[in-house]
Short mmCIF file of N, CA, C and O in Angstrom, two decimals:
data_model
loop_
_atom_site.label_atom_id
_atom_site.label_comp_id
_atom_site.label_asym_id
_atom_site.label_seq_id
_atom_site.Cartn_x
_atom_site.Cartn_y
_atom_site.Cartn_z
N MET A 1 0.46 -1.10 -0.01
CA MET A 1 0.36 0.11 0.09
C MET A 1 0.93 1.33 0.19
O MET A 1 1.39 1.48 0.93
N ASN A 2 0.91 1.79 -0.99
CA ASN A 2 2.02 2.91 -1.35
C ASN A 2 1.04 4.28 -1.68
O ASN A 2 0.22 4.15 -2.61
N LYS A 3 1.31 5.38 -1.04
CA LYS A 3 0.44 6.65 -1.33
C LYS A 3 1.51 7.90 -1.51
O LYS A 3 2.33 7.62 -0.48
N ARG A 4 1.63 8.85 -2.46
CA ARG A 4 2.30 9.65 -2.46
C ARG A 4 1.56 11.11 -2.74
O ARG A 4 0.55 11.37 -3.56
N ILE A 5 1.73 12.35 -1.78
CA ILE A 5 1.10 13.48 -1.89
C ILE A 5 1.79 14.51 -1.83
O ILE A 5 2.63 14.64 -0.91
N ILE A 6 1.67 15.44 -3.02
CA ILE A 6 2.58 16.79 -2.82
C ILE A 6 1.96 17.77 -3.05
O ILE A 6 0.85 17.90 -3.78
N MET A 7 2.03 18.64 -1.96
CA MET A 7 1.37 19.72 -1.69
C MET A 7 2.11 21.10 -2.22
O MET A 7 3.39 21.24 -1.57
N VAL A 8 1.80 22.24 -2.65
CA VAL A 8 2.56 23.60 -2.61
C VAL A 8 1.44 24.71 -1.82
O VAL A 8 0.46 24.60 -2.09
N LYS A 9 2.47 25.57 -1.82
CA LYS A 9 1.86 26.85 -1.30
C LYS A 9 2.99 28.12 -1.40
O LYS A 9 4.16 28.08 -1.37
N GLY A 10 2.41 29.34 -2.06
CA GLY A 10 3.26 30.23 -1.90
C GLY A 10 3.93 30.80 -0.55
O GLY A 10 3.11 30.49 0.46
N SER A 11 4.89 31.66 -0.44
CA SER A 11 5.26 31.80 0.82
C SER A 11 4.63 32.71 1.60
O SER A 11 3.79 33.57 1.18
N ASP A 12 4.71 32.74 3.00
CA ASP A 12 3.91 33.79 3.35
C ASP A 12 4.66 35.21 3.97
O ASP A 12 5.11 35.53 4.92
N CYS A 13 4.67 35.93 2.94
CA CYS A 13 5.19 37.25 3.43
C CYS A 13 4.41 38.23 3.82
O CYS A 13 3.32 38.31 3.79
N GLY A 14 5.17 39.30 4.31
CA GLY A 14 4.30 40.27 4.74
C GLY A 14 4.73 40.66 6.20
O GLY A 14 5.66 40.13 6.67
N PRO A 15 4.22 41.56 6.73
CA PRO A 15 4.72 42.18 7.92
C PRO A 15 4.91 41.14 9.17
O PRO A 15 5.61 41.19 9.98
N MET A 16 4.04 40.11 9.41
CA MET A 16 4.05 39.01 10.44
C MET A 16 4.59 37.87 9.80
O MET A 16 4.52 36.73 10.44
N GLY A 17 4.39 37.47 8.49
CA GLY A 17 4.57 36.24 7.77
C GLY A 17 6.01 36.00 7.67
O GLY A 17 7.02 36.87 8.06
N ARG A 18 6.25 34.66 7.22
CA ARG A 18 7.86 34.35 7.38
C ARG A 18 7.82 33.95 5.42
O ARG A 18 7.03 33.40 4.99
N GLY A 19 9.34 34.13 5.24
CA GLY A 19 9.40 33.76 3.83
C GLY A 19 9.75 34.79 2.86
O GLY A 19 9.64 35.97 3.02
N GLN A 20 10.25 34.58 1.70
CA GLN A 20 10.66 35.34 0.85
C GLN A 20 9.59 35.30 -0.21
O GLN A 20 8.96 34.43 -0.91
N MET A 21 9.43 36.74 -0.74
CA MET A 21 8.43 37.33 -1.60
C MET A 21 8.81 36.35 -3.06
O MET A 21 9.60 36.08 -3.65
N GLY A 22 7.45 35.30 -3.27
CA GLY A 22 7.83 34.70 -4.52
C GLY A 22 8.14 33.32 -4.62
O GLY A 22 8.05 32.75 -5.41
N LYS A 23 8.30 32.68 -3.35
CA LYS A 23 9.33 31.33 -2.78
C LYS A 23 8.15 30.49 -2.82
O LYS A 23 6.87 30.97 -2.19
N GLN A 24 8.20 29.17 -3.40
CA GLN A 24 7.18 28.31 -3.25
C GLN A 24 7.36 27.25 -2.13
O GLN A 24 8.87 26.87 -2.05
N LYS A 25 6.90 26.94 -1.45
CA LYS A 25 6.94 25.80 0.03
C LYS A 25 5.97 24.89 -0.86
O LYS A 25 5.40 24.55 -1.35
N VAL A 26 7.00 23.79 -0.47
CA VAL A 26 6.27 22.14 -0.68
C VAL A 26 6.23 21.42 0.28
O VAL A 26 7.32 21.29 1.09
N TYR A 27 5.60 20.58 0.58
CA TYR A 27 5.22 19.44 1.50
C TYR A 27 4.81 18.21 0.80
O TYR A 27 3.76 18.07 -0.10
N GLU A 28 5.62 17.06 1.19
CA GLU A 28 5.35 15.96 0.57
C GLU A 28 5.33 14.82 1.76
O GLU A 28 5.57 14.54 2.52
N ILE A 29 4.19 13.92 1.31
CA ILE A 29 3.63 12.68 2.15
C ILE A 29 3.86 11.57 1.19
O ILE A 29 3.38 11.78 0.09
N LEU A 30 4.80 10.72 1.76
CA LEU A 30 4.66 9.50 1.52
C LEU A 30 4.54 8.14 2.26
O LEU A 30 5.23 8.29 3.10
N VAL A 31 3.49 7.14 1.81
CA VAL A 31 3.06 6.27 2.40
C VAL A 31 3.82 5.00 2.30
O VAL A 31 3.61 4.53 0.73
N GLN A 32 4.23 4.45 2.59
CA GLN A 32 5.10 3.00 2.15
C GLN A 32 4.48 1.72 3.24
O GLN A 32 5.26 1.85 4.53
N ASP A 33 3.58 1.04 3.21
CA ASP A 33 2.87 0.11 4.07
C ASP A 33 2.70 1.05 5.49
O ASP A 33 1.85 1.73 5.60
N ASN A 34 3.44 0.68 6.31
CA ASN A 34 2.91 1.23 7.65
C ASN A 34 4.32 2.40 7.94
O ASN A 34 3.93 2.96 9.38
N LYS A 35 4.88 3.04 7.23
CA LYS A 35 5.72 3.98 7.11
C LYS A 35 5.36 5.24 6.56
O LYS A 35 5.02 5.37 5.54
N VAL A 36 5.29 6.37 7.36
CA VAL A 36 5.20 7.40 6.59
C VAL A 36 6.04 8.59 6.64
O VAL A 36 6.32 8.79 7.79
N THR A 37 6.75 9.23 5.28
CA THR A 37 7.80 9.96 5.52
C THR A 37 6.83 11.43 5.16
O THR A 37 6.09 11.57 4.09
N PHE A 38 7.10 12.35 5.88
CA PHE A 38 6.98 13.79 5.54
C PHE A 38 7.97 14.43 5.22
O PHE A 38 9.33 14.53 6.16
N SER A 39 8.11 15.51 4.25
CA SER A 39 9.13 16.14 4.02
C SER A 39 8.70 17.55 3.45
O SER A 39 7.88 17.44 2.81
N TRP A 40 9.38 18.60 3.74
CA TRP A 40 9.09 19.71 3.51
C TRP A 40 10.42 20.80 3.21
O TRP A 40 11.23 20.70 3.95
N GLY A 41 9.91 21.86 2.64
CA GLY A 41 10.83 22.89 2.37
C GLY A 41 10.63 23.91 1.21
O GLY A 41 9.71 23.86 0.61
N MET A 42 11.62 24.40 0.84
CA MET A 42 11.34 25.76 -0.36
C MET A 42 11.66 24.55 -1.62
O MET A 42 12.60 24.06 -2.11
N ALA A 43 10.34 24.83 -2.36
CA ALA A 43 10.79 24.15 -4.13
C ALA A 43 12.11 24.38 -4.71
O ALA A 43 12.58 23.65 -5.30
N GLU A 44 12.80 25.53 -4.61
CA GLU A 44 14.10 26.12 -5.34
C GLU A 44 15.12 25.09 -4.80
O GLU A 44 16.10 25.46 -5.23
N LYS A 45 15.17 24.61 -3.29
CA LYS A 45 15.86 24.11 -2.69
C LYS A 45 15.73 22.52 -2.90
O LYS A 45 14.90 22.06 -2.79
N ALA A 46 16.77 21.94 -3.08
CA ALA A 46 16.78 20.13 -2.95
C ALA A 46 17.35 19.64 -1.49
O ALA A 46 16.29 18.69 -1.41
N GLN A 47 17.14 20.59 -0.92
CA GLN A 47 17.82 19.91 0.72
C GLN A 47 16.23 20.48 1.34
O GLN A 47 15.72 21.39 1.14
N ARG A 48 16.03 19.35 1.86
CA ARG A 48 14.47 19.51 2.59
C ARG A 48 14.43 18.86 4.10
O ARG A 48 15.50 17.88 4.65
N GLN A 49 13.70 19.10 5.14
CA GLN A 49 13.67 18.57 6.34
C GLN A 49 12.67 17.27 6.21
O GLN A 49 12.02 17.25 5.54
N THR A 50 13.30 16.41 6.90
CA THR A 50 12.03 15.25 6.95
C THR A 50 11.65 14.67 8.39
O THR A 50 12.85 15.01 9.15
N LYS A 51 10.47 14.19 8.37
CA LYS A 51 10.19 13.47 9.62
C LYS A 51 9.57 11.92 9.54
O LYS A 51 8.77 11.72 8.12
N VAL A 52 9.95 11.02 9.77
CA VAL A 52 9.43 9.62 9.48
C VAL A 52 8.88 9.21 10.87
O VAL A 52 9.00 9.19 11.90
N ILE A 53 7.64 8.48 10.41
CA ILE A 53 6.96 7.77 11.75
C ILE A 53 6.32 6.61 11.07
O ILE A 53 6.16 5.98 9.96
N ILE A 54 6.49 5.62 12.36
CA ILE A 54 5.99 4.03 11.48
C ILE A 54 4.89 3.73 12.58
O ILE A 54 4.40 3.81 13.86
N ALA A 55 3.60 3.65 11.72
CA ALA A 55 2.25 3.21 12.54
C ALA A 55 2.11 1.88 12.60
O ALA A 55 2.86 1.11 12.43
N ARG A 56 1.11 1.67 13.48
CA ARG A 56 0.73 0.28 13.68
C ARG A 56 0.53 -0.70 12.37
O ARG A 56 0.59 -1.82 12.80
N SER A 57 -0.20 0.15 11.37
CA SER A 57 -0.58 -0.96 9.99
C SER A 57 -0.50 0.16 9.24
O SER A 57 -0.42 1.49 9.17
N GLY A 58 -1.06 -0.52 7.78
CA GLY A 58 -0.87 0.29 7.06
C GLY A 58 -2.19 1.36 6.74
O GLY A 58 -2.03 2.40 6.49
N GLN A 59 -3.42 1.07 7.26
CA GLN A 59 -4.57 1.84 7.59
C GLN A 59 -4.32 3.03 8.38
O GLN A 59 -4.55 4.09 7.95
N HIS A 60 -3.30 2.71 9.51
CA HIS A 60 -3.07 3.68 10.46
C HIS A 60 -1.99 4.99 9.89
O HIS A 60 -2.05 6.15 9.87
N ALA A 61 -1.38 4.13 8.91
CA ALA A 61 -0.21 4.96 7.97
C ALA A 61 -0.91 6.19 7.17
O ALA A 61 -0.92 7.22 6.99
N LEU A 62 -2.13 5.59 6.52
CA LEU A 62 -3.04 6.28 5.55
C LEU A 62 -3.95 7.24 6.27
O LEU A 62 -3.68 8.33 5.78
N ALA A 63 -4.13 6.81 7.57
CA ALA A 63 -4.71 7.95 8.06
C ALA A 63 -4.04 9.03 8.70
O ALA A 63 -4.50 9.99 8.58
N ALA A 64 -2.90 8.96 9.23
CA ALA A 64 -2.22 9.91 9.60
C ALA A 64 -1.63 10.52 8.29
O ALA A 64 -1.45 12.18 8.80
N ALA A 65 -1.84 10.04 7.24
CA ALA A 65 -1.28 10.91 5.97
C ALA A 65 -2.40 11.80 5.65
O ALA A 65 -1.93 13.27 5.38
N ASN A 66 -3.79 11.09 5.70
CA ASN A 66 -4.60 12.08 5.26
C ASN A 66 -5.21 13.12 6.48
O ASN A 66 -5.36 14.60 5.72
N GLU A 67 -4.47 12.80 7.41
CA GLU A 67 -4.68 13.92 8.70
C GLU A 67 -3.98 15.10 8.45
O GLU A 67 -4.33 16.32 8.70
N LYS A 68 -2.65 14.78 8.19
CA LYS A 68 -1.45 15.78 7.48
C LYS A 68 -1.86 16.83 6.33
O LYS A 68 -2.07 17.94 6.33
N LYS A 69 -2.25 15.82 5.40
CA LYS A 69 -2.81 16.42 4.33
C LYS A 69 -4.03 17.67 4.36
O LYS A 69 -3.90 18.74 4.11
N TRP A 70 -4.92 17.40 5.20
CA TRP A 70 -5.98 18.20 5.21
C TRP A 70 -5.81 19.42 6.65
O TRP A 70 -6.08 20.62 6.14
N GLU A 71 -4.46 18.91 7.57
CA GLU A 71 -4.16 19.87 8.29
C GLU A 71 -3.32 20.80 7.57
O GLU A 71 -3.61 22.39 7.42
N LYS A 72 -2.67 20.57 6.12
CA LYS A 72 -2.02 21.40 5.52
C LYS A 72 -2.88 22.20 4.38
O LYS A 72 -2.46 23.60 4.03
N VAL A 73 -4.02 21.63 4.04
CA VAL A 73 -4.75 22.34 3.02
C VAL A 73 -5.40 23.42 4.21
O VAL A 73 -5.70 24.52 3.32
N GLY A 74 -5.82 23.42 5.13
CA GLY A 74 -6.32 24.14 6.19
C GLY A 74 -5.55 25.44 6.35
O GLY A 74 -6.00 26.48 6.52
N ARG A 75 -4.00 25.18 6.03
CA ARG A 75 -2.79 26.27 6.09
C ARG A 75 -2.53 26.71 4.62
O ARG A 75 -1.72 27.65 4.53
N GLY A 76 -3.51 26.64 3.79
CA GLY A 76 -3.31 27.46 2.60
C GLY A 76 -2.49 26.67 1.34
O GLY A 76 -2.44 27.09 0.21
N TYR A 77 -2.29 25.29 1.99
CA TYR A 77 -1.32 24.45 0.73
C TYR A 77 -2.59 24.01 -0.22
O TYR A 77 -3.84 23.84 0.29
N ARG A 78 -2.16 23.67 -1.29
CA ARG A 78 -2.98 23.01 -2.39
C ARG A 78 -2.25 21.83 -2.82
O ARG A 78 -1.31 21.70 -2.72
N VAL A 79 -3.02 20.67 -3.22
CA VAL A 79 -2.66 19.60 -3.51
C VAL A 79 -2.39 19.57 -5.20
O VAL A 79 -3.19 19.86 -5.80
N ALA A 80 -0.95 19.37 -5.37
CA ALA A 80 -0.56 19.35 -6.66
C ALA A 80 -0.25 18.04 -7.40
O ALA A 80 -0.52 17.74 -8.36
N LEU A 81 -0.11 16.64 -6.40
CA LEU A 81 -0.12 15.58 -7.01
C LEU A 81 -0.73 14.47 -5.84
O LEU A 81 -0.16 14.90 -4.65
N GLU A 82 -1.57 13.77 -6.23
CA GLU A 82 -1.99 12.66 -5.32
C GLU A 82 -1.88 11.12 -6.09
O GLU A 82 -3.03 11.21 -6.92
N ALA A 83 -1.08 10.34 -5.78
CA ALA A 83 -1.05 9.17 -6.40
C ALA A 83 -0.79 7.97 -5.37
O ALA A 83 -0.37 8.11 -4.57
#
């Protein structure tokens, strides 16, 4: 059971926002069996931060991935790819 979700968002610029004007943020979620890998960073840079969790089952992994996806959508990200 594999799933991949890639989301993008424009940078939060402004007086209270972080980031640089015109830069894109990328958030990727990769589910492989019961392992979920989250990676994020600037689209222009190859280096990304990563977090890995091991779920009890593949269904729990998918639930964790979907929960994070909707959290990010709520923060302004849009889904660019879901496969």
